[in-house]
Coordinates of C-alpha atoms in Angstrom, one line a residue:
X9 CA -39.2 33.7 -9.4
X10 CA -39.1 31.0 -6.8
X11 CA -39.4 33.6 -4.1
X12 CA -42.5 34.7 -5.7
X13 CA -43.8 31.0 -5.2
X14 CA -42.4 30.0 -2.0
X15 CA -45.8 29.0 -1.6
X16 CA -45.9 26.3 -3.5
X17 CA -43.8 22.8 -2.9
X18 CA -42.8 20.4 -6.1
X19 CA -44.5 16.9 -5.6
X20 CA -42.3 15.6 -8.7
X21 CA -39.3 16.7 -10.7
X22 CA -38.4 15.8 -14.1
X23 CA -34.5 14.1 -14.8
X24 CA -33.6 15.8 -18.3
X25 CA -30.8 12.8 -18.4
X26 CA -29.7 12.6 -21.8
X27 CA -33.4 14.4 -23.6
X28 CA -30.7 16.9 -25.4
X29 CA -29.9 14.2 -27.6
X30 CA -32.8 12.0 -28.6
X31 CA -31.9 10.9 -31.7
X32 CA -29.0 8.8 -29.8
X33 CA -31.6 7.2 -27.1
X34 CA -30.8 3.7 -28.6
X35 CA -27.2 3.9 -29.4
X36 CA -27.1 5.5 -25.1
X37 CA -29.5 2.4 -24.4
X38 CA -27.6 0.0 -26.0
X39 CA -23.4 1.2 -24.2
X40 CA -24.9 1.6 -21.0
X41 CA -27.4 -1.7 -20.9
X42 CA -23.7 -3.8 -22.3
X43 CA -21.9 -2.0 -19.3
X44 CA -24.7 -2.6 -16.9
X45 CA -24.6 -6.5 -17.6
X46 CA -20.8 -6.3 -17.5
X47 CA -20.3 -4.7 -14.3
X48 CA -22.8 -7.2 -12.9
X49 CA -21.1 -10.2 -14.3
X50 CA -17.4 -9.1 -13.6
X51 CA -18.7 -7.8 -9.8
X52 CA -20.7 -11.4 -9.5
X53 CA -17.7 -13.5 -10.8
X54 CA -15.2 -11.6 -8.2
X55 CA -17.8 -12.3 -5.4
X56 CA -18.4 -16.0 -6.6
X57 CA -14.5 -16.9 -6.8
X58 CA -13.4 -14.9 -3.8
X59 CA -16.2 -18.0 -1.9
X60 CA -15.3 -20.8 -3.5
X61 CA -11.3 -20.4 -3.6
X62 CA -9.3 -21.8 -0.6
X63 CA -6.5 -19.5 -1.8
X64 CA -8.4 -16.2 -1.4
X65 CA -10.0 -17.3 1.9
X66 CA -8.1 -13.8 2.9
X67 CA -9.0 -10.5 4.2
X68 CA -8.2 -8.8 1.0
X69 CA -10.5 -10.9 -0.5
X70 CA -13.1 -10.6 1.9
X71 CA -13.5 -6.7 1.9
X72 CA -12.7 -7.0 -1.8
X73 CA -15.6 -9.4 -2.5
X74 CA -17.8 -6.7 0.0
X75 CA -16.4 -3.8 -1.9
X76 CA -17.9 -5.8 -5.2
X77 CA -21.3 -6.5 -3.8
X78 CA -22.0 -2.5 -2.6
X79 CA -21.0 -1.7 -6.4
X80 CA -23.4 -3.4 -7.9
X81 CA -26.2 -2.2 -5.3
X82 CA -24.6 1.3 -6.0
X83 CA -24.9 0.9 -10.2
X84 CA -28.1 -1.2 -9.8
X85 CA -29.6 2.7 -8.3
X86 CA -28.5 4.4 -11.3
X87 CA -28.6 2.4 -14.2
X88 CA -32.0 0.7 -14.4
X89 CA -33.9 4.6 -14.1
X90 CA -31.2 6.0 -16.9
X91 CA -32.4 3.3 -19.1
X92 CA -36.2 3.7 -18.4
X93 CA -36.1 7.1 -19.1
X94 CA -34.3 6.7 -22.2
X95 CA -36.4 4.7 -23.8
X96 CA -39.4 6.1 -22.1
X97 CA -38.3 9.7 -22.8
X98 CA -40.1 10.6 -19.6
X99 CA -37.9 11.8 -16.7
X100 CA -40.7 12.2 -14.1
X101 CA -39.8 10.9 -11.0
X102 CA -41.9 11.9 -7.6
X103 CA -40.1 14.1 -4.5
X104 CA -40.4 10.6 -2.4
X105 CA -38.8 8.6 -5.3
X106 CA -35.9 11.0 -5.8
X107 CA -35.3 10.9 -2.4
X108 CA -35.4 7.2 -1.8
X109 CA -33.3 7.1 -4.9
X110 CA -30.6 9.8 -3.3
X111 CA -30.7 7.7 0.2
X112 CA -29.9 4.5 -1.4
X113 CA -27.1 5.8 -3.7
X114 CA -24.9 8.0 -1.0
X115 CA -25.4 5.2 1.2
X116 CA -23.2 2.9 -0.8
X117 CA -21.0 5.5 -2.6
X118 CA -20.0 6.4 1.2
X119 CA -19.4 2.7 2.5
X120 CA -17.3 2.4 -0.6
X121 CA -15.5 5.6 0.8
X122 CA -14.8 3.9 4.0
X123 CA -14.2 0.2 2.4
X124 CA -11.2 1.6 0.7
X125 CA -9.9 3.3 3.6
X126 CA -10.1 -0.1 5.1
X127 CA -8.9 -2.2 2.6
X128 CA -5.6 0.3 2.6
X129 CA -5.7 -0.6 6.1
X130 CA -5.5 -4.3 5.4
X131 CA -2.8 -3.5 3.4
X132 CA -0.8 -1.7 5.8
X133 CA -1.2 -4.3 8.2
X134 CA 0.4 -7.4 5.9
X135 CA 3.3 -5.2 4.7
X136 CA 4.3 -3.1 7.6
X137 CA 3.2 -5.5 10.4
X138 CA 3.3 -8.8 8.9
X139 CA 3.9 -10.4 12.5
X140 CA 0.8 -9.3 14.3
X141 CA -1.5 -9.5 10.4
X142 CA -2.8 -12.9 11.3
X143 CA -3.8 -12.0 15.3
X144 CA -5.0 -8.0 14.2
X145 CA -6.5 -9.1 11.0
X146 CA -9.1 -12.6 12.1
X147 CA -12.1 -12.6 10.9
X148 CA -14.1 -11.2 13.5
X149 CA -12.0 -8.1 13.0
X150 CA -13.0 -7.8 9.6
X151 CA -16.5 -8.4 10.0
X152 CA -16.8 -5.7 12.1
X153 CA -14.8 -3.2 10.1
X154 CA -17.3 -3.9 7.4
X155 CA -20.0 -3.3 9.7
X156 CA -18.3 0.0 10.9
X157 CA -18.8 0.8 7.6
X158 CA -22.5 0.6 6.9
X159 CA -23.4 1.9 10.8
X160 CA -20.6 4.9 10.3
X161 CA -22.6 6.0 7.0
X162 CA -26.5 4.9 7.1
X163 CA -27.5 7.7 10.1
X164 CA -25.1 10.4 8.3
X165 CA -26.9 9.8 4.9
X166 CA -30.6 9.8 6.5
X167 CA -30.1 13.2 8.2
X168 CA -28.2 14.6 5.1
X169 CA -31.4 13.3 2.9
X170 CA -34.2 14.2 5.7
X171 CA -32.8 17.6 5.8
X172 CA -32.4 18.3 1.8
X173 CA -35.7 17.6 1.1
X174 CA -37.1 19.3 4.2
X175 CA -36.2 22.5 1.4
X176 CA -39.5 24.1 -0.5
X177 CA -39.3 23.8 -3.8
X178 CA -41.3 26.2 -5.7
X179 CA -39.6 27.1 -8.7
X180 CA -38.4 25.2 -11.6
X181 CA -38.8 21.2 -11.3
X182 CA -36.0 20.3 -13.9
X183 CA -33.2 18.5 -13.1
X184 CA -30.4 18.9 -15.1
X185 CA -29.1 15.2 -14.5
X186 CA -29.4 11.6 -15.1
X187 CA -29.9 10.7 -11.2
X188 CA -31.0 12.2 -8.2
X189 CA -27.8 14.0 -7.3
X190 CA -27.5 16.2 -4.2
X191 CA -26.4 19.2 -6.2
X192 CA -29.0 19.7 -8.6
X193 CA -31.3 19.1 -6.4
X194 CA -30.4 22.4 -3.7
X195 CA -29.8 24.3 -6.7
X196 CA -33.8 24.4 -7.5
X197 CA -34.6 25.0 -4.0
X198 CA -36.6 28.1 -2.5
X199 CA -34.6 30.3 0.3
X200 CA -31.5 29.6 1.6
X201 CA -29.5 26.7 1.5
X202 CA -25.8 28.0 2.6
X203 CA -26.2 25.6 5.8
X204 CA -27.0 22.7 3.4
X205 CA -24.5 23.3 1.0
X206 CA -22.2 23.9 4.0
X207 CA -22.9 20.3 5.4
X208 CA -22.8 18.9 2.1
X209 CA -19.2 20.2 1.8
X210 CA -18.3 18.7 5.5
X211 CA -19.8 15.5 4.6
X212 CA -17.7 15.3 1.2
X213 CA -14.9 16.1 3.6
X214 CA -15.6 13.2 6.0
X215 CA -16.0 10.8 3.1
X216 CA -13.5 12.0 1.0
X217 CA -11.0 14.1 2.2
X218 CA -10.1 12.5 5.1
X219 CA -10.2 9.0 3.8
X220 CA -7.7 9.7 1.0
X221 CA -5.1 11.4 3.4
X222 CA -5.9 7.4 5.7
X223 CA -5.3 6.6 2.4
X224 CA -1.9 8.4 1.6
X225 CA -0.7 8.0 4.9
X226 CA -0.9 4.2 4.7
X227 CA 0.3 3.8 1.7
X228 CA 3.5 6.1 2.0
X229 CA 4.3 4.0 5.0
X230 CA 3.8 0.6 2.7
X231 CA 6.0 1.8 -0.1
X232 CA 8.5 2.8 2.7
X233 CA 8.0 -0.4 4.0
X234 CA 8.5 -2.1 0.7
X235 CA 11.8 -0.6 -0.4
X236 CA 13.5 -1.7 2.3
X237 CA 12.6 -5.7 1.2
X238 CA 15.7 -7.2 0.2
X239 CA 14.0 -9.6 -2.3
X240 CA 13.6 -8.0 -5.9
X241 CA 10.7 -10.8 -5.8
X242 CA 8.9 -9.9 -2.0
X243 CA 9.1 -6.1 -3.3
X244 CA 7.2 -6.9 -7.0
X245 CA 4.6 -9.4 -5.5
X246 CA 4.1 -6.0 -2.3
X247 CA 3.5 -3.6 -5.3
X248 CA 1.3 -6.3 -7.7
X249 CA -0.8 -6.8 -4.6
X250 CA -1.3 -2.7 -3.8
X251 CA -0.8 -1.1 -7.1
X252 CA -4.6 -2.2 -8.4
X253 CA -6.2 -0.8 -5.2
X254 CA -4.1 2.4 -5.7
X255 CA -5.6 3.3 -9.2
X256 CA -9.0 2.4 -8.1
X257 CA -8.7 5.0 -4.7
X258 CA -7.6 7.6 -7.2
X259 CA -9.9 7.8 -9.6
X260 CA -12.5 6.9 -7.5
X261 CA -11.7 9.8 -5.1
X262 CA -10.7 12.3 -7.2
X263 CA -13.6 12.2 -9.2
X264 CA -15.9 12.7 -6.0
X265 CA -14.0 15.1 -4.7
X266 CA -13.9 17.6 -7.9
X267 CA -17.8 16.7 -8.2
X268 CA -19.3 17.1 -4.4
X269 CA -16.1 20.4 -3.3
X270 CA -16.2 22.1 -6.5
X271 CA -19.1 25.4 -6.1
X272 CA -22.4 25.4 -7.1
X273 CA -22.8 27.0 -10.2
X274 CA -24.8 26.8 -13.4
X275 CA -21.5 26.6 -15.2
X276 CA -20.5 23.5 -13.6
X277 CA -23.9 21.5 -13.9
X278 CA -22.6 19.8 -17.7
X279 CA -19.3 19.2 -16.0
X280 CA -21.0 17.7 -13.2
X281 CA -22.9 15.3 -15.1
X282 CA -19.8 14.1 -16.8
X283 CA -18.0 13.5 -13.7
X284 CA -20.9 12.0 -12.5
X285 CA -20.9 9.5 -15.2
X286 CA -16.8 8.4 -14.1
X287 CA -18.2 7.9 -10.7
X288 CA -21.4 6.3 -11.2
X289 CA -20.8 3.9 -14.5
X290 CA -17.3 4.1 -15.7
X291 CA -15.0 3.4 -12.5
X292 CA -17.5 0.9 -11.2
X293 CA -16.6 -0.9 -15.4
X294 CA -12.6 -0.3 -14.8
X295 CA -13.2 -1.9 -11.1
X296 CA -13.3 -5.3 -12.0
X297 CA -11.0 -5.1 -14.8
X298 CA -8.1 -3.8 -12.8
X299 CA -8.7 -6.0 -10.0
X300 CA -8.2 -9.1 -12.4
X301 CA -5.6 -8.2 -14.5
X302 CA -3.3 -6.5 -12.1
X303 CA -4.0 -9.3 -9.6
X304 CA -2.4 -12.8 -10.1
X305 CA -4.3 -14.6 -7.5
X306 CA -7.7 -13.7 -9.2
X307 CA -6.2 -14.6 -12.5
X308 CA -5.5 -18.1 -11.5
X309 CA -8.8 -18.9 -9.6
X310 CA -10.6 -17.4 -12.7
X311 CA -9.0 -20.0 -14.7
X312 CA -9.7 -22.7 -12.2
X313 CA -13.5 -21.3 -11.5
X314 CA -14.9 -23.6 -14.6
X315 CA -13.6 -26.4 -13.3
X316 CA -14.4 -26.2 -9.7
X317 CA -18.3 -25.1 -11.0
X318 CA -18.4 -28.8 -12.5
X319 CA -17.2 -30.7 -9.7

């Protein structure tokens, strides 16, 4: 059928989102507008006490209050257009809009990638070379890791979007999601898209694969590193300090991975949407939550931030 009309290119697409269950539109409005507002407020508060508190003038804190900021942009893509078309019930979205929408979202999902990788850097760097931290680690330093970041992943993301929807797309304009997500999208285009799906996969790679061994290999040098600490005390504040970053690179990276490596099929499009949801809503919720109950130093300037707003 969409050889048949390979004449013909789709100006919009429609997002089915959640339009299989309408009679729960309010009840869906409702959980993700609460989780929306939380994620803002926990990410904002993070950000806000991270500024103001002498004691996590730090480069943990610094990427950690960066890593905040990009999840909010990255939720603020997603959330606002799966509440409009829920109570809307109209999932028409234009090619240019979808595309913007796609652009915007890998952009920070992949600096997030990459803002791990160098927050387990930063990590590496107190535990395992707690001598040269203070002269490796300046702010400068982390400035332009941060940087690296954005300028590693904005050019990668515009050729990956400029060449997905180069594609004709002639055949069914339904998209079996709640966003514009790259593979939905290839799965209603005309011809063949074996070199996209192929740079799709190297991409996932880059920002996924990769990383998580940086990742691993970091951090099995760290626990190495911690063991050997004489002090019961040195090795429980080492582990309080990585073990909240630890849960957040694995179920932030596994559920990319098992979304964006996992094939293309029909069968995996209602799985897709549900890891999609962990990656896109739920993590960004537990985010917060671990960072500030696994981390004593956010604890404490939490409980000082009302004070220090009235002064």
């Amino acid at each position: 059928m969409k050889t048949e009309k390979s004449n013909i290119t789709m100006m919009e697409f429609i997002l089915l989102g959640f339009s299989d269950v309408p009679h729960l539109k309010w009840i869906l409005f409702g959980i993700f507008f609460l989780m929306y507002l939380i994620i803002l407020m926990c990410n904002s508060i993070i950000i806000l006490v991270t500024r103001i508190d002498p004691a996590l003038q730090t480069p943990m804190y610094f990427f950690l209050s960066n890593f905040s900021f990009v999840e909010i942009s990255c939720v603020t893509v997603t959330i606002p257009r799966i509440l409009t078309d829920l109570v809307a019930q109209n999932g028409n979205i234009s090619l240019l809009t979808c595309a913007i929408q796609l652009w915007f979202f890998f952009i920070f999902a992949g600096i997030e990638c990459l803002l791990l990788t160098v927050m387990a850097y930063d990590r590496y760097m107190a535990i395992c070379k707690p001598l040269l931290y203070a002269l490796m680690m300046n702010h400068r330093m982390c400035v332009q890791l941060v940087a690296a970041c954005w300028v590693t992943v904005i050019p990668l993301v515009t050729g990956q979007t400029y060449q997905i929807f180069s594609l004709p797309f002639c055949g069914s304009n339904r998209i079996n999601h709640f966003f514009c997500d790259i593979p939905p999208i290839l799965s209603l285009a005309c011809g063949d898209t074996f070199v996209n799906n192929l740079a799709i996969f190297l991409a996932s790679a880059v920002f996924t694969m990769v990383p998580f061994v940086l990742i691993t290999v970091s951090y099995g040098k760290i626990i190495f590193s911690i063991l050997k600490l004489s002090s019961a005390g040195g090795r429980s504040k080492a582990f309080s300090t990585c073990s909240s970053h630890l849960i957040v690179v694995v179920l932030f990276y596994g559920t990319c991975a098992i979304t964006y490596i996992q094939p293309n099929t029909k069968a995996s499009d209602g799985i897709g949407k549900v890891l999609s949801l962990f990656y896109t809503v739920f993590i960004p919720l537990l985010n917060p939550i671990i960072y500030t109950l696994r981390n004593k130093e956010i604890s404490a300037a939490l409980r000082k931030l009302p004070q220090k707003l009235l002064i």
